[in-house]
Coordinates of C-alpha atoms and ligand atoms in Angstrom, one line a residue:
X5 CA 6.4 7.1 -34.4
X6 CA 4.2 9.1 -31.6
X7 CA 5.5 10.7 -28.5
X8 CA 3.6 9.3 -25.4
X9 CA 3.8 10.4 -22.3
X10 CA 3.1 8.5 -19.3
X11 CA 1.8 9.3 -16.0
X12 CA 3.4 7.7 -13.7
X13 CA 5.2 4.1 -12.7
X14 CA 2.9 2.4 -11.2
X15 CA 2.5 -1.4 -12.5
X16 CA -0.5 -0.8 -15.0
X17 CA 1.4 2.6 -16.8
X18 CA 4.7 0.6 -17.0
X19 CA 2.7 -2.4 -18.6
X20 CA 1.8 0.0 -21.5
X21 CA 5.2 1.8 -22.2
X22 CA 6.9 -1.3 -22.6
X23 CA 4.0 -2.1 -25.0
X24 CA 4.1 1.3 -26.5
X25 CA 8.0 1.5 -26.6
X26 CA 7.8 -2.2 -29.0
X27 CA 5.6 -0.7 -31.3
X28 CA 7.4 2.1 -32.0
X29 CA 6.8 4.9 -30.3
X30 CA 8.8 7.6 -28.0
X31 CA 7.7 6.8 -25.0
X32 CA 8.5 9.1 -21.7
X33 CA 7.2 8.2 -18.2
X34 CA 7.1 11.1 -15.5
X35 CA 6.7 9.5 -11.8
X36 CA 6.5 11.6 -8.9
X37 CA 8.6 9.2 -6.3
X38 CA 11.9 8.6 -6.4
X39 CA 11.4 4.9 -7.7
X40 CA 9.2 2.6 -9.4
X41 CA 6.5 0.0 -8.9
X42 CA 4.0 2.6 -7.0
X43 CA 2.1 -0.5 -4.4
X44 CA 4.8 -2.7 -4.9
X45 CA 6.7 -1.4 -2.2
X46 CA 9.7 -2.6 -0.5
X47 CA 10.5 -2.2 3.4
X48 CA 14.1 -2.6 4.3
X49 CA 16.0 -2.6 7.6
X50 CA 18.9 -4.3 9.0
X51 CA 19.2 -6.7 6.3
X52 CA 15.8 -7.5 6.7
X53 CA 13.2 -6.6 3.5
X54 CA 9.5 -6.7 3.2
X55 CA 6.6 -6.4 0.3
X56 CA 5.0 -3.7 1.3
X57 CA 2.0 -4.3 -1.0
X58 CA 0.9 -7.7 -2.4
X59 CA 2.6 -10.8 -1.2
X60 CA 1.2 -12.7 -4.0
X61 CA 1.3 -13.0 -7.6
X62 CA -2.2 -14.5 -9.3
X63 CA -2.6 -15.2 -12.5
X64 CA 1.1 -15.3 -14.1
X65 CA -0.3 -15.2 -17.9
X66 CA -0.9 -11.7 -17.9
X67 CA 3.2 -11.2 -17.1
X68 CA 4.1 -13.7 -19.3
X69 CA 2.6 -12.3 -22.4
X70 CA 4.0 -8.8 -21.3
X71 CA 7.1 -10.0 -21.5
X72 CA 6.7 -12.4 -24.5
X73 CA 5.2 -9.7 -26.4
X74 CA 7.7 -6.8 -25.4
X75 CA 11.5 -8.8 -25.7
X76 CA 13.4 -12.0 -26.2
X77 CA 13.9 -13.0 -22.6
X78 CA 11.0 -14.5 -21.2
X79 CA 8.9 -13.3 -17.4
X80 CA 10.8 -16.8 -15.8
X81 CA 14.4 -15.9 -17.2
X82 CA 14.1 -11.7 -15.5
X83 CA 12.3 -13.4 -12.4
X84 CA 12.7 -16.5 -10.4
X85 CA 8.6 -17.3 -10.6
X86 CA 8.0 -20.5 -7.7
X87 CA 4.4 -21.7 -7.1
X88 CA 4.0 -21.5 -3.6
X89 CA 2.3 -24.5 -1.9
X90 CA 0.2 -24.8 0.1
X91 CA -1.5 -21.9 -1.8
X92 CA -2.6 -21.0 2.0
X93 CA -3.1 -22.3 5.3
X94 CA -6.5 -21.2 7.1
X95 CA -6.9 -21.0 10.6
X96 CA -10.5 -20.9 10.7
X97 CA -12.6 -18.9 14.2
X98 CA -13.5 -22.5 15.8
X99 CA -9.7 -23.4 15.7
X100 CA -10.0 -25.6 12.8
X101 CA -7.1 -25.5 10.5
X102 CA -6.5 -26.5 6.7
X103 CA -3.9 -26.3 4.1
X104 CA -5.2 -25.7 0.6
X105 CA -3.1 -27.4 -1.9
X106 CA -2.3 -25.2 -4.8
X107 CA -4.4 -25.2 -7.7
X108 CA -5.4 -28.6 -7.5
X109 CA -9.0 -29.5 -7.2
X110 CA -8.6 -33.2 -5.7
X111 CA -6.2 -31.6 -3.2
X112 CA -8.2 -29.3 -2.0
X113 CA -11.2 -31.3 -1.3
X114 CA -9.6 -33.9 0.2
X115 CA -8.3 -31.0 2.3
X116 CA -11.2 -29.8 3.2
X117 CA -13.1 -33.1 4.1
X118 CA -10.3 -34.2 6.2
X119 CA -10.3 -30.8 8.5
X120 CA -14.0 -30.0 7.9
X121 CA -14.9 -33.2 7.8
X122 CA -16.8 -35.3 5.3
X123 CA -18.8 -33.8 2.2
X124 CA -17.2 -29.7 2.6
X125 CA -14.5 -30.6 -0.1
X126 CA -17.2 -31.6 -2.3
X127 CA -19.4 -28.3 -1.5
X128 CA -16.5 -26.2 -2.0
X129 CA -15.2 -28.2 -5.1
X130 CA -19.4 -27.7 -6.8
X131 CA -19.0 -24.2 -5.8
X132 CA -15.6 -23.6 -7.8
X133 CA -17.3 -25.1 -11.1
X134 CA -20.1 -22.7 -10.4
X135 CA -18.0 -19.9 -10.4
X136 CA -15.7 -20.8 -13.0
X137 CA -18.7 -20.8 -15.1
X138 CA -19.0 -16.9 -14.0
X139 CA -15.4 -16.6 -14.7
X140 CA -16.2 -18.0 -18.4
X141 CA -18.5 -15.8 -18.9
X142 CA -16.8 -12.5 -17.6
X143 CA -13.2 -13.1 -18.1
X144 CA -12.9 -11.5 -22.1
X145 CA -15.3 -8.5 -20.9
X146 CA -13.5 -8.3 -17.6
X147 CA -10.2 -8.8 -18.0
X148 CA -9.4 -9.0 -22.0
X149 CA -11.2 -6.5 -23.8
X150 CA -12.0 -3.0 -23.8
X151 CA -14.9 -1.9 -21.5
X152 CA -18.0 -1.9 -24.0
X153 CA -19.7 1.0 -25.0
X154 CA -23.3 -0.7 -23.6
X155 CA -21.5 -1.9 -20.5
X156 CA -24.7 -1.6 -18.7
X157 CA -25.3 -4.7 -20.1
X158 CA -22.6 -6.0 -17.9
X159 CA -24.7 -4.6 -14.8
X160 CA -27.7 -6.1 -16.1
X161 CA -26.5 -9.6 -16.0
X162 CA -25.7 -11.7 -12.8
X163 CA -23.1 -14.6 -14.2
X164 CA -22.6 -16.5 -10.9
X165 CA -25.4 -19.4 -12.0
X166 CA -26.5 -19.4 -8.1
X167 CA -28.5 -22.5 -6.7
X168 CA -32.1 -22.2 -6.2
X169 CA -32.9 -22.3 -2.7
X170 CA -36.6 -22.7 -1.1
X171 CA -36.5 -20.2 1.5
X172 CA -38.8 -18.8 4.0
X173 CA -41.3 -20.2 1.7
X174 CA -40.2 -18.7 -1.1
X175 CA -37.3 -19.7 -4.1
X176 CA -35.0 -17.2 -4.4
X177 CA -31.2 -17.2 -5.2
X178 CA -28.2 -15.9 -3.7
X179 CA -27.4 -12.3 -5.1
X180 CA -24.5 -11.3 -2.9
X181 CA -21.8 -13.7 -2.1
X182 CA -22.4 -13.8 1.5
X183 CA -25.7 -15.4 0.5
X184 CA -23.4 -17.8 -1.7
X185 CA -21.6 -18.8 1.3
X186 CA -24.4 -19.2 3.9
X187 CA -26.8 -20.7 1.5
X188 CA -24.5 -23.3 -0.8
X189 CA -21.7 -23.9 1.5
X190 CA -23.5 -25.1 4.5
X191 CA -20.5 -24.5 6.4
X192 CA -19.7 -21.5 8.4
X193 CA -15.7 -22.2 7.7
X194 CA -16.1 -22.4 4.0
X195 CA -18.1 -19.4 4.1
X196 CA -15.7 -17.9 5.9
X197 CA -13.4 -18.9 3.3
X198 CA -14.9 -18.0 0.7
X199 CA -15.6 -14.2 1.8
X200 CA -11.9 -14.2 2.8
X201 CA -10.8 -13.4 -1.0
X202 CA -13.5 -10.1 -0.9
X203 CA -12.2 -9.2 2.0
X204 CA -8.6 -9.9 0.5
X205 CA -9.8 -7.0 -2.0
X206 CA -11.1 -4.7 0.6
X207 CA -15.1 -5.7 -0.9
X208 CA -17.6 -6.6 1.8
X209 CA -19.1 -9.8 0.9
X210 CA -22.2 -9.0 1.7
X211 CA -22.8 -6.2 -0.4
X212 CA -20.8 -7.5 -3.4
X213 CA -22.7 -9.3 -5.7
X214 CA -21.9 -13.1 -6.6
X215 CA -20.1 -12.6 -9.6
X216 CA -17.0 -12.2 -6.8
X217 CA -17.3 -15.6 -6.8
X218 CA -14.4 -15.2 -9.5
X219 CA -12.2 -14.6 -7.2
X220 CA -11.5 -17.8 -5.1
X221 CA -11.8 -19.2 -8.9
X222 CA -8.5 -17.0 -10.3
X223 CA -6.7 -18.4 -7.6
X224 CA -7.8 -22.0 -7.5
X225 CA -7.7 -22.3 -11.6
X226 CA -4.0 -20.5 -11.7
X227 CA -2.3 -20.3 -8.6
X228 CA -0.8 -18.4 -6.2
X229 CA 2.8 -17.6 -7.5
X230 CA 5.8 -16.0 -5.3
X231 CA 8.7 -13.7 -7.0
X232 CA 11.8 -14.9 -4.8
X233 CA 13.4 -11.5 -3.6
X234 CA 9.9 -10.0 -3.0
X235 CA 7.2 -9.4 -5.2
X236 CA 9.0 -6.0 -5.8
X237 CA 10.6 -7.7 -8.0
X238 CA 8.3 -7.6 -10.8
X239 CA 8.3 -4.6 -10.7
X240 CA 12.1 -4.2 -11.2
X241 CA 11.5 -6.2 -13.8
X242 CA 9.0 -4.6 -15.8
X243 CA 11.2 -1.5 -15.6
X244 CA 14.1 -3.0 -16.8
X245 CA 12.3 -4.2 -19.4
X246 CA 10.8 -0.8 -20.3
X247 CA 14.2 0.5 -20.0
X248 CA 15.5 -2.0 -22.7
X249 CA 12.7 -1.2 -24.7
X250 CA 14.1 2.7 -24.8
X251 CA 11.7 4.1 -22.5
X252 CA 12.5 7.4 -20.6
X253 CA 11.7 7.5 -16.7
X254 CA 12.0 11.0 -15.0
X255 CA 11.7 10.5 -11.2
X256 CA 10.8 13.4 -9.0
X257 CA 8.4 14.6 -11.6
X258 CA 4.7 15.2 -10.3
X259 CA 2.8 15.8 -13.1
X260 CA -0.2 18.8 -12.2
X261 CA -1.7 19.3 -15.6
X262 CA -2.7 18.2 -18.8
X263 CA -2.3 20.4 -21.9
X264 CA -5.2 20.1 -24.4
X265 CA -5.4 21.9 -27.9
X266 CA -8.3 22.2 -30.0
X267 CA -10.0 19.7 -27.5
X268 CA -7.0 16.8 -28.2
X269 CA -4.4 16.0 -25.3
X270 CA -1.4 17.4 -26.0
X271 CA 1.5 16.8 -23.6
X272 CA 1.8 17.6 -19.6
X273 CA 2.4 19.9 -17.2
X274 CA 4.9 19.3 -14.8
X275 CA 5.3 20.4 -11.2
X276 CA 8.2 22.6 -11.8
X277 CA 7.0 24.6 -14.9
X278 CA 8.2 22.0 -17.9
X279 CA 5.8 21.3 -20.5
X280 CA 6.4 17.6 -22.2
X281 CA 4.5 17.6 -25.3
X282 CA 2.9 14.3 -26.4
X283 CA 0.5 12.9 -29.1
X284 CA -0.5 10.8 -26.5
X285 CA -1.2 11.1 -23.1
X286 CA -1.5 7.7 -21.0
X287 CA -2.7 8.9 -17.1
X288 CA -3.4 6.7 -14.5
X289 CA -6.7 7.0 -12.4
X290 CA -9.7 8.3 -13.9
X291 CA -10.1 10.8 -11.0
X292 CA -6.7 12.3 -11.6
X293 CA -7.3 12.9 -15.1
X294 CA -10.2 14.1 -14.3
X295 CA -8.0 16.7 -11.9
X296 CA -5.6 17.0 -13.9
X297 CA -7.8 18.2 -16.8
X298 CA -10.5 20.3 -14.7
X299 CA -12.6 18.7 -16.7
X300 CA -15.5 16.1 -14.6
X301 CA -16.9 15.1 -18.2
X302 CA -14.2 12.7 -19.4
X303 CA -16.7 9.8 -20.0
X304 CA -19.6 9.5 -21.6
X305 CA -20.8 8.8 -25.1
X306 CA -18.2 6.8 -26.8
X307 CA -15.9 6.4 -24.0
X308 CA -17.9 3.8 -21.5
X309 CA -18.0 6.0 -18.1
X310 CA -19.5 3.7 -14.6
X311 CA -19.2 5.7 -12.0
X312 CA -18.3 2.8 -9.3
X313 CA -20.5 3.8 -5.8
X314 CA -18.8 2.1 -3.5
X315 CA -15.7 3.9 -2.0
X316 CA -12.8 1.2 -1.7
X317 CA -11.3 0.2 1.7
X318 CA -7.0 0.3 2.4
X319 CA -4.7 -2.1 4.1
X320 CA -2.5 -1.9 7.3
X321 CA 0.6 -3.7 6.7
X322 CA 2.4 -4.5 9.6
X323 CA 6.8 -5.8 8.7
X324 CA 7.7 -8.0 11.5
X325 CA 11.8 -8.4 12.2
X326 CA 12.0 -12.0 14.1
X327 CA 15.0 -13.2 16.6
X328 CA 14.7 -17.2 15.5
X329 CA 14.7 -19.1 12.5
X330 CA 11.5 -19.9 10.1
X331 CA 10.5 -23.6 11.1
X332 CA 10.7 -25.8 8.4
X333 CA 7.6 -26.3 6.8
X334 CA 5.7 -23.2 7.7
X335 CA 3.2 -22.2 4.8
X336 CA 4.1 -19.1 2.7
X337 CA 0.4 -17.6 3.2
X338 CA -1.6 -18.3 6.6
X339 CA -5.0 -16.5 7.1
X340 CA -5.7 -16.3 10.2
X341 CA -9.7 -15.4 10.3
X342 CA -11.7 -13.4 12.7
X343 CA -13.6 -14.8 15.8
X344 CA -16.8 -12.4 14.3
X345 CA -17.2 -11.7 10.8
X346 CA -20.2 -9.8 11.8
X347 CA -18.5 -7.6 13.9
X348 CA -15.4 -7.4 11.7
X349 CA -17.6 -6.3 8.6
X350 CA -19.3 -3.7 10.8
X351 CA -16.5 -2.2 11.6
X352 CA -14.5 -2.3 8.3
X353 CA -17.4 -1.6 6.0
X354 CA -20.4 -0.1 7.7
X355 CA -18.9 2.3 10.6
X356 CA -16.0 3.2 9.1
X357 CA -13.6 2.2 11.8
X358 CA -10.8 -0.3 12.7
X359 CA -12.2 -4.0 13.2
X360 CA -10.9 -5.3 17.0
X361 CA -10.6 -8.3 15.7
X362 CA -9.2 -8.1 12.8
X363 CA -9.1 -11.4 9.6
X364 CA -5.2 -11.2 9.1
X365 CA -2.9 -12.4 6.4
X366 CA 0.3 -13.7 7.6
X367 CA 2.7 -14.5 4.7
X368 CA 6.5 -15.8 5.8
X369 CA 8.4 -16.1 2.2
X370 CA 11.0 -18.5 2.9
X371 CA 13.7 -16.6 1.2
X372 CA 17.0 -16.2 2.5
X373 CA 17.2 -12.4 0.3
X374 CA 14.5 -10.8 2.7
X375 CA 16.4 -11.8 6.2
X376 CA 20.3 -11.0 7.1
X377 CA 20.8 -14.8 8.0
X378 CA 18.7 -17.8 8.5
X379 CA 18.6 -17.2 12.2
X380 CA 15.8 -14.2 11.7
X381 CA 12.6 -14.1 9.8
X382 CA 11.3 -11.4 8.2
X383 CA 7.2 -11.7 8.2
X384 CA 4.7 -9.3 6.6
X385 CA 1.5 -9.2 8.2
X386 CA -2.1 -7.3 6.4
X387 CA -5.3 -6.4 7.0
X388 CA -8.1 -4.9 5.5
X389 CA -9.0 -1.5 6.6
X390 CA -11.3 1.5 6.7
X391 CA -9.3 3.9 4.5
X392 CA -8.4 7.5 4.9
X393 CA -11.9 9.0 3.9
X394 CA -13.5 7.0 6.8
X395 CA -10.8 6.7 9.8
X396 CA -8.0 9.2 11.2
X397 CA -5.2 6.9 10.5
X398 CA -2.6 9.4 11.9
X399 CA -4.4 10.0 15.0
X400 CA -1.6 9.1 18.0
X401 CA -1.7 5.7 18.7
X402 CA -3.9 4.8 16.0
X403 CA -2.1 2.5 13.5
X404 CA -0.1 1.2 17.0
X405 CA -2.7 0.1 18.5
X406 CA -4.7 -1.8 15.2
X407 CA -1.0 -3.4 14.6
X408 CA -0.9 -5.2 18.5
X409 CA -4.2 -6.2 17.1
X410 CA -3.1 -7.8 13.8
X411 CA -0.1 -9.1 16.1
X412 CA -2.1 -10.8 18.6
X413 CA -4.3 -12.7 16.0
X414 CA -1.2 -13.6 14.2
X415 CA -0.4 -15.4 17.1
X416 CA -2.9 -17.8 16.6
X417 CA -0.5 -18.8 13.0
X418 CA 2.7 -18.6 14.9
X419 CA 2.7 -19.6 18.4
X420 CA 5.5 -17.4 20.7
X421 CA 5.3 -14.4 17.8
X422 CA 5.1 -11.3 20.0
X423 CA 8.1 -13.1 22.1
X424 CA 10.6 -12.8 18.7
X425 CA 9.8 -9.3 17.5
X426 CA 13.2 -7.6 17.4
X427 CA 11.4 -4.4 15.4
X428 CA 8.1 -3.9 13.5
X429 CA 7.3 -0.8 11.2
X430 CA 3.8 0.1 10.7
X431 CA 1.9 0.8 7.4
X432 CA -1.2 2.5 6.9
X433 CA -3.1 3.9 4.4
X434 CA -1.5 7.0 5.0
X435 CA 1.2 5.5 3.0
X436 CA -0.4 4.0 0.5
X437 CA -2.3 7.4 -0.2
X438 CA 1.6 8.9 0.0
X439 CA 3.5 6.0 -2.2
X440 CA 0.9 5.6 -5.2
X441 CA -1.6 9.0 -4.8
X442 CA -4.9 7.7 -3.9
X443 CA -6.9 9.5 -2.1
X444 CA -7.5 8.3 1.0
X445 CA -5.0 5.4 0.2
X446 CA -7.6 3.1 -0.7
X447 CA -6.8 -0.3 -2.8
X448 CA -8.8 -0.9 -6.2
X449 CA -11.0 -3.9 -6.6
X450 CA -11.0 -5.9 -10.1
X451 CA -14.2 -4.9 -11.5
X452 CA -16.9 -7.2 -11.2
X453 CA -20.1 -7.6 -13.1
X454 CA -24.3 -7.4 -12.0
X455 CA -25.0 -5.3 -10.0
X456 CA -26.1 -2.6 -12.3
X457 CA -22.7 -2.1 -13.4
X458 CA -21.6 -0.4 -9.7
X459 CA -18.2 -2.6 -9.6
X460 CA -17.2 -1.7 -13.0
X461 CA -14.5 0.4 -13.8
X462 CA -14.4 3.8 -15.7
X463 CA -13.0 2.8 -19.3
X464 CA -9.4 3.3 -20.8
X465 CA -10.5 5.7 -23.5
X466 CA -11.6 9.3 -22.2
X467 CA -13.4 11.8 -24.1
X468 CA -10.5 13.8 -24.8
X469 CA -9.1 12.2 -27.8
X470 CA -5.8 11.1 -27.2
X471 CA -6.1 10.7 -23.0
X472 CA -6.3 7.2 -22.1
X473 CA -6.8 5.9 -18.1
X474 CA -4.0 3.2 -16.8
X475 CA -4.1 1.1 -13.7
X476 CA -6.2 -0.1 -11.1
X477 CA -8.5 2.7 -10.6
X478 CA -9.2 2.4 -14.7
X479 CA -11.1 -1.1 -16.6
X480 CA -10.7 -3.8 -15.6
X481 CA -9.9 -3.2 -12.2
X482 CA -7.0 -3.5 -9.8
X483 CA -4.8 -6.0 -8.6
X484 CA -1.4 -6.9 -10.0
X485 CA -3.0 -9.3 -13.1
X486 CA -5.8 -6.5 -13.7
X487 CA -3.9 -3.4 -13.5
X488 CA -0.9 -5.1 -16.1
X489 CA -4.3 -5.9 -18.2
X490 CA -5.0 -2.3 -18.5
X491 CA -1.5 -1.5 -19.7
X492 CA -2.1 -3.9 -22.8
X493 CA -5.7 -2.9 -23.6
X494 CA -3.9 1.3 -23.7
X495 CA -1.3 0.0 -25.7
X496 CA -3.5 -1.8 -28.1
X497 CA -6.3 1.2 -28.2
X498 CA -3.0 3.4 -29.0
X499 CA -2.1 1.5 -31.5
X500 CA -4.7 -0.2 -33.5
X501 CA -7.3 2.2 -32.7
X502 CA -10.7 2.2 -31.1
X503 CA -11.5 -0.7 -33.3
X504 CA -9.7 -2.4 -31.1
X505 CA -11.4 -5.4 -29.7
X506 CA -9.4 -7.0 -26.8
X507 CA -6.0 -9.6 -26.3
X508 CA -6.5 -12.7 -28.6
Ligands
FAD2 C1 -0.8 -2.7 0.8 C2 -1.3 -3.2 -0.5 C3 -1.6 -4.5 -0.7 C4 -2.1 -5.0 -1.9 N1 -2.4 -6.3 -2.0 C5 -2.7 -6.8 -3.3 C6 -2.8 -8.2 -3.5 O1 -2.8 -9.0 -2.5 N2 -3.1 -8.6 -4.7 C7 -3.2 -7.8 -5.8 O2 -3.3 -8.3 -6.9 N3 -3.0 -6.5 -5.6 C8 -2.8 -5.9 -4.4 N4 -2.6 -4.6 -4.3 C9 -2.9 -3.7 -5.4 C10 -1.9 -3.7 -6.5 O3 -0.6 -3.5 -5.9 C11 -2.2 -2.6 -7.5 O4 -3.5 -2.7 -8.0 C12 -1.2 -2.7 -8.7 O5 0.1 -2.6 -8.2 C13 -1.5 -1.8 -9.8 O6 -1.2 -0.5 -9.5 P1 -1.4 0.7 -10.5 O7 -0.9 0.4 -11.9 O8 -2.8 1.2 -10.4 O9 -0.4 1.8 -10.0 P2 -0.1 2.4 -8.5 O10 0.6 1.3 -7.7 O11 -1.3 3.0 -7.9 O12 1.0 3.5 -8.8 C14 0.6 4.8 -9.3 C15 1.9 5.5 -9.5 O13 1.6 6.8 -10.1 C16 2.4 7.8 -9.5 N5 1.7 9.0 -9.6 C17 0.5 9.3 -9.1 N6 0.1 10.6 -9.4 C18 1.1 11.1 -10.2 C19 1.4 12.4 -10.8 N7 0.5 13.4 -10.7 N8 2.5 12.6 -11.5 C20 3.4 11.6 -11.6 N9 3.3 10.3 -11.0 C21 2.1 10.1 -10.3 C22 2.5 7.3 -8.1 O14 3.6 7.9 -7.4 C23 2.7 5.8 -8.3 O15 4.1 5.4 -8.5 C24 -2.2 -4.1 -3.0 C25 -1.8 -2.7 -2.9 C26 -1.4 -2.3 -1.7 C27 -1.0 -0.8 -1.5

């Protein structure tokens, strides 16, 4: 039995104590908040509550096998798990509208031919098997095993098998997934669509390659799941099922070093003077290890070190208290997407400043737990943002301002909005950067392939034998399904070794 210590509760970390905790070992967790969960925040008010990071649950399996592999009681018995459909309703610049069934491929494109009209279900359907074809080819390397020591190889190779076009007189093929949209969708909507879910992860679809073409894919292939109570919930969950499992939590403890003997991690440093000593130390981002060690060598030779270039954008969340009940009917998710993509991209991505016209998720869980009686709503509406390193997020007026924006175009999803708000509270990445310690309170991106190996990930293993990286900012990425992937690759690198090859 080793003692492991863990850096903090954020989804990913938690993933691996539970995992740690069944095979043995002592495992303590030291989280800075007072609570749990780190993005999976909850807002409440008045009887009112509110996700106060994702809305959405993708790809279940990765949840399931935590909890088959770490107790009796399976994910569905701790949670109530409902599909939510329609998967999401778009409300597309021209005014068009369309309800995407949930994971259902006939669905959808009857879906689409009906409110694009006819032949766009059939583009958008070809496109899916395109990019399940990148997801077959990335989804052991991206989301199952270890990052590989010649990850460059992953760089190297685009797997989105993009169509040829004949183009200004030349045949080229779309690198970047704004190309896929403009030049295989033949639809501004469906591109629009399709650049939705990068935006969704704070990636600008022009500059990401094609390989993000996985990403529609996850949600299509799997679903989009809801946790009734709030997605919050998985994370009480997970704890509860780390707790069962014998794992310590000490809240209120920052950790603000990392002891190291003879060149091996050896415990932590706490904020108040305690020393934990560990034979292993499982930390979360790569660039707080990194702090937390003083060392800015941790990868390299056998531990695979990317350096990803592009710094990642935040979200402005704003919680919406509504007079009047939900109509029947309403869809869970509604994206409501910008009049000017070009404009919003300029702003989000290459002047570093808050679109005016912002794409804006609107989700409206009906679930009676998040409203004090069915004659309110609660609604949580997002965006994606410039983050911290880029915009003054607490200058006055700021985050004000940007929410009237996000209200106004949520508007569009439900008519006499603005006209039912009994209180909103307003979310930046000022508190994302305070709730999970990002800098800048930026959101990770699951890691994507080509590209040289830019959207990769730094790897779990560090060169300080026994320091392993947890979460989203570590392989494979972030996101709820990637960051709990990272918790089971620690776990198995703990404890079958650097042999260890991956989830079978
Ligand atoms: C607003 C918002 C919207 C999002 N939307 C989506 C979405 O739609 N879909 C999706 O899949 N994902 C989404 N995400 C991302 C997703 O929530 C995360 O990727 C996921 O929860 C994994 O988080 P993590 O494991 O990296 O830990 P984090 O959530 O980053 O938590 C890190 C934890 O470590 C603690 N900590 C940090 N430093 C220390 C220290 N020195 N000592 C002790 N403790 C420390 C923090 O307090 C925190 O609790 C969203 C996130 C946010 C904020």
């Amino acid at each position: 039995m080793a003692r492991i210590v863990v850096i903090g509760a954020g989804m990913g970390a938690m993933a691996a104590a539970a995992r740690l905790a069944v095979a043995g070992h002592r495992v303590t967790v030291y989280e800075r908040a007072a609570t749990y969960g780190g993005a999976l925040g909850r807002f409440e008010r008045d009887g009112f509550a509110f996700d106060t990071g994702p809305g959405l649950l993708q790809l279940p399996a990765v949840h399931r096998d935590l909890f088959v592999k770490t107790g009796k009681e399976p994910l569905e018995a701790c949670v109530d798990l409902v599909q939510v459909d329609p998967a999401a309703r778009h409300v597309f610049a021209d005014g068009t509208e369309v309800s995407l069934p949930n994971a259902s491929r006939a669905g959808v494109v009857s879906a689409l031919d009906g409110a694009l009209g006819a032949g766009a279900g059939e583009r958008w359907g070809d496109f899916l098997v395109r990019a399940r074809e990148a997801w077959d080819r990335t989804r052991r390397p991206l989301l199952e095993e270890p990052l590989w020591a010649d990850w460059q190889v992953l760089g190297e190779r685009e797997p989105y098998p993009a169509l040829r076009q004949r183009r200004l007189l030349r045949t080229r093929t779309a690198a970047r997934l704004a190309e896929v949209g403009a030049w295989e969708l033949g639809d501004p909507r469906l591109a629009a669509l399709l650049e939705s879910y990068a935006l969704a992860y704070g990636l600008d679809p022009r500059a990401v390659p094609a390989s993000a073409a996985v990403l529609p894919y996850m949600e299509h292939a799997f679903g989009a799941w809801y946790v009734r109570g709030g997605i919050r919930e998985l994370a009480r969950a997970v704890h509860e099922r780390c707790v069962a499992r014998r794992v310590e939590f000490v809240f209120g403890a920052e950790v603000v070093a990392i002891t190291e003997k003879d060149g091996r991690a050896t415990g932590v440093e706490l904020r108040d003077g305690t020393v934990s000593e560990a034979d292993f130390v499982v930390g979360g981002p790569p660039e707080l290890l990194k702090s937390l060690t003083g060392r800015d060598d941790l990868y390299g030779g056998e531990a695979p070190g990317p350096q990803p270039t592009s710094p990642s954008r935040g979200k402005a969340v704003v919680c919406l208290a509504l007079r009047g009940p939900r109509e029947a009917g309403a869809a869970h998710r509604t994206v409501v997407h910008t009049p000017n993509r070009t404009e919003e991209l300029d702003h989000t991505f290459t002047a570093g400043t808050a679109a005016p016209r912002p794409t804006v998720w609107v989700d409206r869980p009906d679930d009676p737990l998040l409203r004090p009686d069915d004659a309110h709503e609660s609604v949580v509406l997002t965006a994606t943002v410039p983050s911290l390193a880029h915009h003054d997020w607490a200058a006055a007026g700021a985050a004000d301002a940007f929410a009237d924006r996000m209200v106004a175009a949520a508007e569009r999803a439900v008519p006499g909005l603005r006209g039912r708000v009994l209180w909103r509270e307003v979310r930046t990445p000022l508190h994302t950067e305070r709730e999970t310690g990002a800098p800048g309170g930026g959101i990770p991106a699951p890691a994507l392939a080509g590209e040289g190996g830019t959207r990769l990930r730094p790897g779990n293993t560090t060169r300080i034998p026994g320091l392993f990286a947890v979460g989203g900012w570590a392989h494979p990425g972030g996101g709820l399904p990637h960051a709990g992937m990272s918790g089971s690759l620690v776990a198995g690198l703990i404890v079958e070794g650097p042999d260890f090859r991956g989830s079978q």
